[in-house]
mmCIF file of C-alpha atoms in Angstrom:
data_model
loop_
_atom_site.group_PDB
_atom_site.id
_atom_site.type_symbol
_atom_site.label_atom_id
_atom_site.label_comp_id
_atom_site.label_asym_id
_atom_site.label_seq_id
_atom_site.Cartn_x
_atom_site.Cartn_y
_atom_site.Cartn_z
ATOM 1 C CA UNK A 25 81.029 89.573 87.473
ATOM 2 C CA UNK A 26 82.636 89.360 90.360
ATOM 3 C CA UNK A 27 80.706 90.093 93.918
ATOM 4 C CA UNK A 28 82.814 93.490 95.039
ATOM 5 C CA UNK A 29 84.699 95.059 92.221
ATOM 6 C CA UNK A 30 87.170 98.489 92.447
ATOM 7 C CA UNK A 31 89.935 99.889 90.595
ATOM 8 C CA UNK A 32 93.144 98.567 92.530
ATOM 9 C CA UNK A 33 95.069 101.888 91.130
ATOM 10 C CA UNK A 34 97.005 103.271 92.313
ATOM 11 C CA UNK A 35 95.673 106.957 92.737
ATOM 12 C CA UNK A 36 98.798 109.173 92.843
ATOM 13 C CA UNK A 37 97.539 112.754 94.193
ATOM 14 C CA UNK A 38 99.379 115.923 95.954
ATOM 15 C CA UNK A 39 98.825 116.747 99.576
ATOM 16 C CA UNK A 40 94.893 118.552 99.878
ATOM 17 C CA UNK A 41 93.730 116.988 96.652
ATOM 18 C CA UNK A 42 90.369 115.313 96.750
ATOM 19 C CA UNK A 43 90.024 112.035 95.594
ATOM 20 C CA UNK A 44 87.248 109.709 94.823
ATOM 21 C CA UNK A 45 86.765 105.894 94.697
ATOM 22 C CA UNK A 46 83.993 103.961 93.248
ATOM 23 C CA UNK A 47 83.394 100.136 93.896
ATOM 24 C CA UNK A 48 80.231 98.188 92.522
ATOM 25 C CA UNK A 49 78.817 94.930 94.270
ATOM 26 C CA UNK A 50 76.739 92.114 92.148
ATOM 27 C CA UNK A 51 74.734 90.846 94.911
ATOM 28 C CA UNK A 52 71.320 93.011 94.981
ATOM 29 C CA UNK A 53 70.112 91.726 98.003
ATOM 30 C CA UNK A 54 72.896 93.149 100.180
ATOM 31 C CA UNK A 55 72.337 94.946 103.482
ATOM 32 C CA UNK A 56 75.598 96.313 105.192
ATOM 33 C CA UNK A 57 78.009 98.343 103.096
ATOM 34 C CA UNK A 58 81.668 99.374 104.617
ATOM 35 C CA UNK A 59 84.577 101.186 103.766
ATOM 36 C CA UNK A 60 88.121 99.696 105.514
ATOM 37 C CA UNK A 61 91.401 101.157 105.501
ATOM 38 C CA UNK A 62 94.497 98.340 105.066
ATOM 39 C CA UNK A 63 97.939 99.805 105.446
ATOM 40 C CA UNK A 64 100.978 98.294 103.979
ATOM 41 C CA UNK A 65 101.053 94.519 105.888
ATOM 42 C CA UNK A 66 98.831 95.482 108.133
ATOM 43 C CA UNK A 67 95.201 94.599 109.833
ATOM 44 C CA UNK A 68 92.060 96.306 108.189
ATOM 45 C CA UNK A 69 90.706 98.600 109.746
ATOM 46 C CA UNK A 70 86.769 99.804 109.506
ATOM 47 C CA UNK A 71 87.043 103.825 108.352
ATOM 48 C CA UNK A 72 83.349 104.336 108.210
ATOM 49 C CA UNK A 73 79.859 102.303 107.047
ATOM 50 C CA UNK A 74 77.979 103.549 104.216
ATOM 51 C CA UNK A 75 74.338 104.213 105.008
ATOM 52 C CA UNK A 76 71.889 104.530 102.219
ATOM 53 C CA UNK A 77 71.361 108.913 102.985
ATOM 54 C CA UNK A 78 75.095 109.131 102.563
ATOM 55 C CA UNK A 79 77.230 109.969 105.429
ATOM 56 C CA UNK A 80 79.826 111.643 106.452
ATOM 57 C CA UNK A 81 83.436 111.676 108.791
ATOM 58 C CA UNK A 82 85.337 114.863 109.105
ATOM 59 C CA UNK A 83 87.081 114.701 105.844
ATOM 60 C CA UNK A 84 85.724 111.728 104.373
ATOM 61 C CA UNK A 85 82.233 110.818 102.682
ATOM 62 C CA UNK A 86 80.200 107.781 101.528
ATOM 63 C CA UNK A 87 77.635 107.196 99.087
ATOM 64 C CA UNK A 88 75.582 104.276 98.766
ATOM 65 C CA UNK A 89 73.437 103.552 94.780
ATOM 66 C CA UNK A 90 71.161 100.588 95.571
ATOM 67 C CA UNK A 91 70.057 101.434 92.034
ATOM 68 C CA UNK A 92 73.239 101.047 90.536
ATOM 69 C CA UNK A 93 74.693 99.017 92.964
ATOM 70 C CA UNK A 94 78.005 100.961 93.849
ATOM 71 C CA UNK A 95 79.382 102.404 96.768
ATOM 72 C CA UNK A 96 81.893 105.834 96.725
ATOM 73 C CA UNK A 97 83.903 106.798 99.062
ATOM 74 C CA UNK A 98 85.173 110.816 98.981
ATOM 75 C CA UNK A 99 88.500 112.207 100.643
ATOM 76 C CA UNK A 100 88.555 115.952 101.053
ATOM 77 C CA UNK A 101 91.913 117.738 101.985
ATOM 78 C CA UNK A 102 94.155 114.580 101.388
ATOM 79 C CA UNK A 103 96.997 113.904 104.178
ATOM 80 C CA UNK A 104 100.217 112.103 103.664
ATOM 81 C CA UNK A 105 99.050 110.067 106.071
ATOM 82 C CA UNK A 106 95.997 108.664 104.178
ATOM 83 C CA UNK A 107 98.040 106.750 102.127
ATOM 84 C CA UNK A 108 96.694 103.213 102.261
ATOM 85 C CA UNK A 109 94.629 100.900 100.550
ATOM 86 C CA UNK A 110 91.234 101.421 100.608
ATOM 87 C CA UNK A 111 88.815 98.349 100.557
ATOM 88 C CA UNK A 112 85.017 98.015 99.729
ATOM 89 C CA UNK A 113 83.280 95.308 101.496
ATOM 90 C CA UNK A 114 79.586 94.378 101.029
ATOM 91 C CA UNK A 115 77.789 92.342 103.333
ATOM 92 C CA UNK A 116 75.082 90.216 101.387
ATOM 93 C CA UNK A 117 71.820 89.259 103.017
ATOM 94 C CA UNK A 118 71.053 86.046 104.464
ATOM 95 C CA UNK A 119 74.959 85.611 104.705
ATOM 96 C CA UNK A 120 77.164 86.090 107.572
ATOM 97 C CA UNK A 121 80.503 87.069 106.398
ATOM 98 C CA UNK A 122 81.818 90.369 104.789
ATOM 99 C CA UNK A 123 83.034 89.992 101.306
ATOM 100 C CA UNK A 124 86.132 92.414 100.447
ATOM 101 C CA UNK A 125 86.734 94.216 97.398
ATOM 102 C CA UNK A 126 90.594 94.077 96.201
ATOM 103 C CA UNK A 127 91.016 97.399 97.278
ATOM 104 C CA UNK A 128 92.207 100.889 95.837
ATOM 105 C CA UNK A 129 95.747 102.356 96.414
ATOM 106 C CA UNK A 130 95.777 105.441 97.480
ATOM 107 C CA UNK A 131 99.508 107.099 97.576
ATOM 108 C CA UNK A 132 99.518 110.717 98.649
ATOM 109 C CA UNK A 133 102.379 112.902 97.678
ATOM 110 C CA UNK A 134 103.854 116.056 99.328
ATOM 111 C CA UNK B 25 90.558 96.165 126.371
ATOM 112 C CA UNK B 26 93.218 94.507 124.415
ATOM 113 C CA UNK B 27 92.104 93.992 120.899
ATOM 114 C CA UNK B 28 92.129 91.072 118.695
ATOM 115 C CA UNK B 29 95.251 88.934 119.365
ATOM 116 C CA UNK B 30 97.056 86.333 117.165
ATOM 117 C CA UNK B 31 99.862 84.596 117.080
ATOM 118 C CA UNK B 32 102.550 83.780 115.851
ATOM 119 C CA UNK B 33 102.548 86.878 113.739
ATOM 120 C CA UNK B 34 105.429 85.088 111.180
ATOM 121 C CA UNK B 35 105.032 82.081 110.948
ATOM 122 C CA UNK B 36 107.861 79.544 108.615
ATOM 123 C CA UNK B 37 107.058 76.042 107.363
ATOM 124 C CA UNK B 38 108.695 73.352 104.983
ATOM 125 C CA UNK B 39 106.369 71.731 102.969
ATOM 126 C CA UNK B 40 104.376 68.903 104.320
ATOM 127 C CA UNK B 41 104.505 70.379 108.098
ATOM 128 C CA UNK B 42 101.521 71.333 110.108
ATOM 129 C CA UNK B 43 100.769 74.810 110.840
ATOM 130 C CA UNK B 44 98.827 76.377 113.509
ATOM 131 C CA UNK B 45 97.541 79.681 113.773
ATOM 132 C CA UNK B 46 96.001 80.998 117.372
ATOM 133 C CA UNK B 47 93.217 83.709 117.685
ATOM 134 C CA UNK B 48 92.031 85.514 120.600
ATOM 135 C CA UNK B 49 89.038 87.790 120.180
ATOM 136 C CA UNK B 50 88.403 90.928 121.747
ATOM 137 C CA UNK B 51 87.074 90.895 125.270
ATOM 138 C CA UNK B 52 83.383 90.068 125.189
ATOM 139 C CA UNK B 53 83.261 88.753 121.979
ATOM 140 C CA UNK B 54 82.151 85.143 120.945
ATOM 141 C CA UNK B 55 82.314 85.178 117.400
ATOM 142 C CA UNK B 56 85.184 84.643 115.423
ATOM 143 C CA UNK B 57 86.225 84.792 111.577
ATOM 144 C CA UNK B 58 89.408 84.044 109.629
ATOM 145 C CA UNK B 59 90.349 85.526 106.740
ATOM 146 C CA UNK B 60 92.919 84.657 103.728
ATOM 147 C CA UNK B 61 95.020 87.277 102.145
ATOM 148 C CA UNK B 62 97.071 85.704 99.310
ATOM 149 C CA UNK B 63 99.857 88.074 97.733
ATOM 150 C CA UNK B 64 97.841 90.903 95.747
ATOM 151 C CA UNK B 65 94.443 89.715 96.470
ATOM 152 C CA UNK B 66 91.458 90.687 98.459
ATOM 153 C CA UNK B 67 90.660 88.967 101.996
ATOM 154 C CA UNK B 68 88.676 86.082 101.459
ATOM 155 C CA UNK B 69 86.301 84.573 103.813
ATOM 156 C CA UNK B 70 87.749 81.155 105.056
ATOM 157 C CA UNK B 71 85.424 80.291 108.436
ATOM 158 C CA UNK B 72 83.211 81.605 110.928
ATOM 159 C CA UNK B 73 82.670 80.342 114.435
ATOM 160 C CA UNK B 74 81.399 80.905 117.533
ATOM 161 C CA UNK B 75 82.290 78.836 120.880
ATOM 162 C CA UNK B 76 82.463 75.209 120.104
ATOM 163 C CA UNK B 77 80.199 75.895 117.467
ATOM 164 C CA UNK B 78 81.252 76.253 113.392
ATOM 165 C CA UNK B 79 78.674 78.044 112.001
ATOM 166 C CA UNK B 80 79.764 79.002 108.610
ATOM 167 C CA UNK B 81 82.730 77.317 106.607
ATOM 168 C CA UNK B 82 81.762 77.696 103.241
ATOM 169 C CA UNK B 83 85.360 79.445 102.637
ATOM 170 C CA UNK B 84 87.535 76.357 103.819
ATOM 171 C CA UNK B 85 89.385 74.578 101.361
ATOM 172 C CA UNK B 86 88.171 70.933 101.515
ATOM 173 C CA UNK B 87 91.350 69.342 102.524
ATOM 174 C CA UNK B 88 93.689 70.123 104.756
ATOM 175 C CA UNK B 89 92.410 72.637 106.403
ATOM 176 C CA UNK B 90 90.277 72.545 109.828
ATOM 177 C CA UNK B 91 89.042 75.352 112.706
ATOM 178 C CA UNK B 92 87.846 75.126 116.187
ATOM 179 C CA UNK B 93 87.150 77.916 118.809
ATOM 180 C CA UNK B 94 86.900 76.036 122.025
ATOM 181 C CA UNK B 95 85.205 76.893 125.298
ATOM 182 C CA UNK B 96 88.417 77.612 126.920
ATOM 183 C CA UNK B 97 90.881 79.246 124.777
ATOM 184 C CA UNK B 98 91.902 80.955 121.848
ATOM 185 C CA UNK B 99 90.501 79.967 118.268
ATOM 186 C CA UNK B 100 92.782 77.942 116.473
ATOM 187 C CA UNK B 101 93.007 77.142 112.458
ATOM 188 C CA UNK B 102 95.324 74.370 111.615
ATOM 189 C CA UNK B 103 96.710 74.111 108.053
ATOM 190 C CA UNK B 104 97.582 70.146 107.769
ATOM 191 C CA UNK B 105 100.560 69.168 104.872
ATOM 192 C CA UNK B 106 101.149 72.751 104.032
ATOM 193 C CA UNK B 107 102.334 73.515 100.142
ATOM 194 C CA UNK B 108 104.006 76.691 98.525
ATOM 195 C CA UNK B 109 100.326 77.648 97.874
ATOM 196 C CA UNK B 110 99.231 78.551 101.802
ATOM 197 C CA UNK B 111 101.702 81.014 101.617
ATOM 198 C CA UNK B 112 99.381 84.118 103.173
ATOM 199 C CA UNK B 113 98.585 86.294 105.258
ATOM 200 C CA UNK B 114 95.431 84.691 108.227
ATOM 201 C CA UNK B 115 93.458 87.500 109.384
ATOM 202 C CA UNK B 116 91.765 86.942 112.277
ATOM 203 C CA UNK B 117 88.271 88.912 113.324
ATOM 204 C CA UNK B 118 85.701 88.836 115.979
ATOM 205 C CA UNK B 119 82.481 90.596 116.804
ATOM 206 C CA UNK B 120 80.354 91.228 119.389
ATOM 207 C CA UNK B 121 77.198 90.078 118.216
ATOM 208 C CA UNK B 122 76.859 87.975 114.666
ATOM 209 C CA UNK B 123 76.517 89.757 111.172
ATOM 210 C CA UNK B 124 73.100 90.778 110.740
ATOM 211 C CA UNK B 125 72.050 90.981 114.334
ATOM 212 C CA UNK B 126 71.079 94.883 115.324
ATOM 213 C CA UNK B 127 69.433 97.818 113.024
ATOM 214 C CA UNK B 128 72.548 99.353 112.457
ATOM 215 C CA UNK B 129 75.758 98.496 110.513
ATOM 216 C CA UNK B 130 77.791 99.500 113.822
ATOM 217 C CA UNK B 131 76.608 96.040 115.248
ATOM 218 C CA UNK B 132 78.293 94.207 112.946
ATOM 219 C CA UNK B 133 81.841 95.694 112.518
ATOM 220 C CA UNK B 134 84.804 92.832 112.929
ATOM 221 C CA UNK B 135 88.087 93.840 114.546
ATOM 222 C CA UNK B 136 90.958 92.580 112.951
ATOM 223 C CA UNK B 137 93.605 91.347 114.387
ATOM 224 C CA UNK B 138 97.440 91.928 113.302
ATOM 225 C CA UNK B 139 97.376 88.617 111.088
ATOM 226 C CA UNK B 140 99.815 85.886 111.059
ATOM 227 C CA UNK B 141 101.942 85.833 107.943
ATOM 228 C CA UNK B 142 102.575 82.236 106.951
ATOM 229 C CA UNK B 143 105.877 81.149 104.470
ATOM 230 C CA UNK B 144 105.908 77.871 103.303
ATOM 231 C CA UNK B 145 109.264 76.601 102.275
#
């Protein structure tokens, strides 16, 4: 199993769709959960961490299942402009570097 | 505050060249990652240092491939006899404090910086 795993997609919606992403980690013990935002060629960017109550940013929203070890992230109203990549990444206890997911493609259309 | 700062940002090598890659973290910060992104993959973790200090480099390939973050200066990571294969993009990142340090996630977020695309001829 690998240690961050998501759907790379793409996810093709319209303009003020809502859109979900799921992403599941293997290592129980970990402590820090992120979401980060690539665009194309670009330098990731941190969107938002993921605290175990949930939280939430404007139009955006993550969940954290220690249970079931995954991590959501939620995107109300979509904008052209959140067209990106979307990428998971865990950071394990005891460790001291993030580990990425692959990401999820997000394309947003008018 | 300028953020994270590498260059070159393209970088073009033959085969069997040297390569170096130059980081310089945010303002303040003393800890320093690099990162791997090969052609539809994920980042992965390559090094972690601090000021003359390596303190995690369970992602470097065993050959080839060395880091250093001096007291004076910018972080470098130096590919040695580059092949087809280190064709990438290098992510640089740096933080404030080391991961795990602080009761909140906030303390640990890495800035990225713009990356240094490397083509190996």
């Amino acid at each position: 199993r690998k240690e961050v795993e998501q759907d790379p997609g793409p996810f093709n919606v319209p303009e003020g769709a809502t859109v979900a992403f799921n992403c599941t980690y293997s290592n129980s013990a970990s402590q820090s959960f992120f979401w980060y935002r690539q665009d194309c060629r670009k330098e990731p960017k941190l969107l938002m961490s993921v605290y175990s109550s949930g939280n939430e940013d404007g139009r955006f929203t993550a969940q954290l299942n220690r249970a079931s070890q995954y991590i959501s992230l939620l995107i109300r109203d979509s904008k052209l402009s959140d067209s990106a990549t979307y990428l998971c990444v865990v950071l394990p206890s005891g460790y001291s570097t993030l580990t990425f997911g692959k990401g999820t493609m997000l394309l947003v259309s008018p | 505050n300028a953020g994270v700062m590498q260059n070159p940002r393209h970088l073009v090598r033959r085969r069997g060249q040297e390569a170096r890659l130059r980081c310089s973290p945010m303002k303040g910060h003393s800890h320093v990652y690099w990162y791997r992104q090969l052609p539809e993959e994920g980042l992965k973790f390559m090094v972690y240092l601090q000021k003359e200090n390596i303190i995690d480099e369970s992602g470097m390939p065993k050959e080839r491939f060395s880091a250093e973050f001096p007291k004076e200066g910018p972080s470098i990571l130096r590919i040695q006899q580059v092949v087809r294969g280190d064709s990438a993009a290098y992510f640089c990142a740096s933080s404030h404090r080391s991961p795990g340090q602080g009761s909140a996630p906030i303390y640990n977020e890495q800035f990225f910086g713009p990356g240094t695309r490397l083509t190996v001829l």
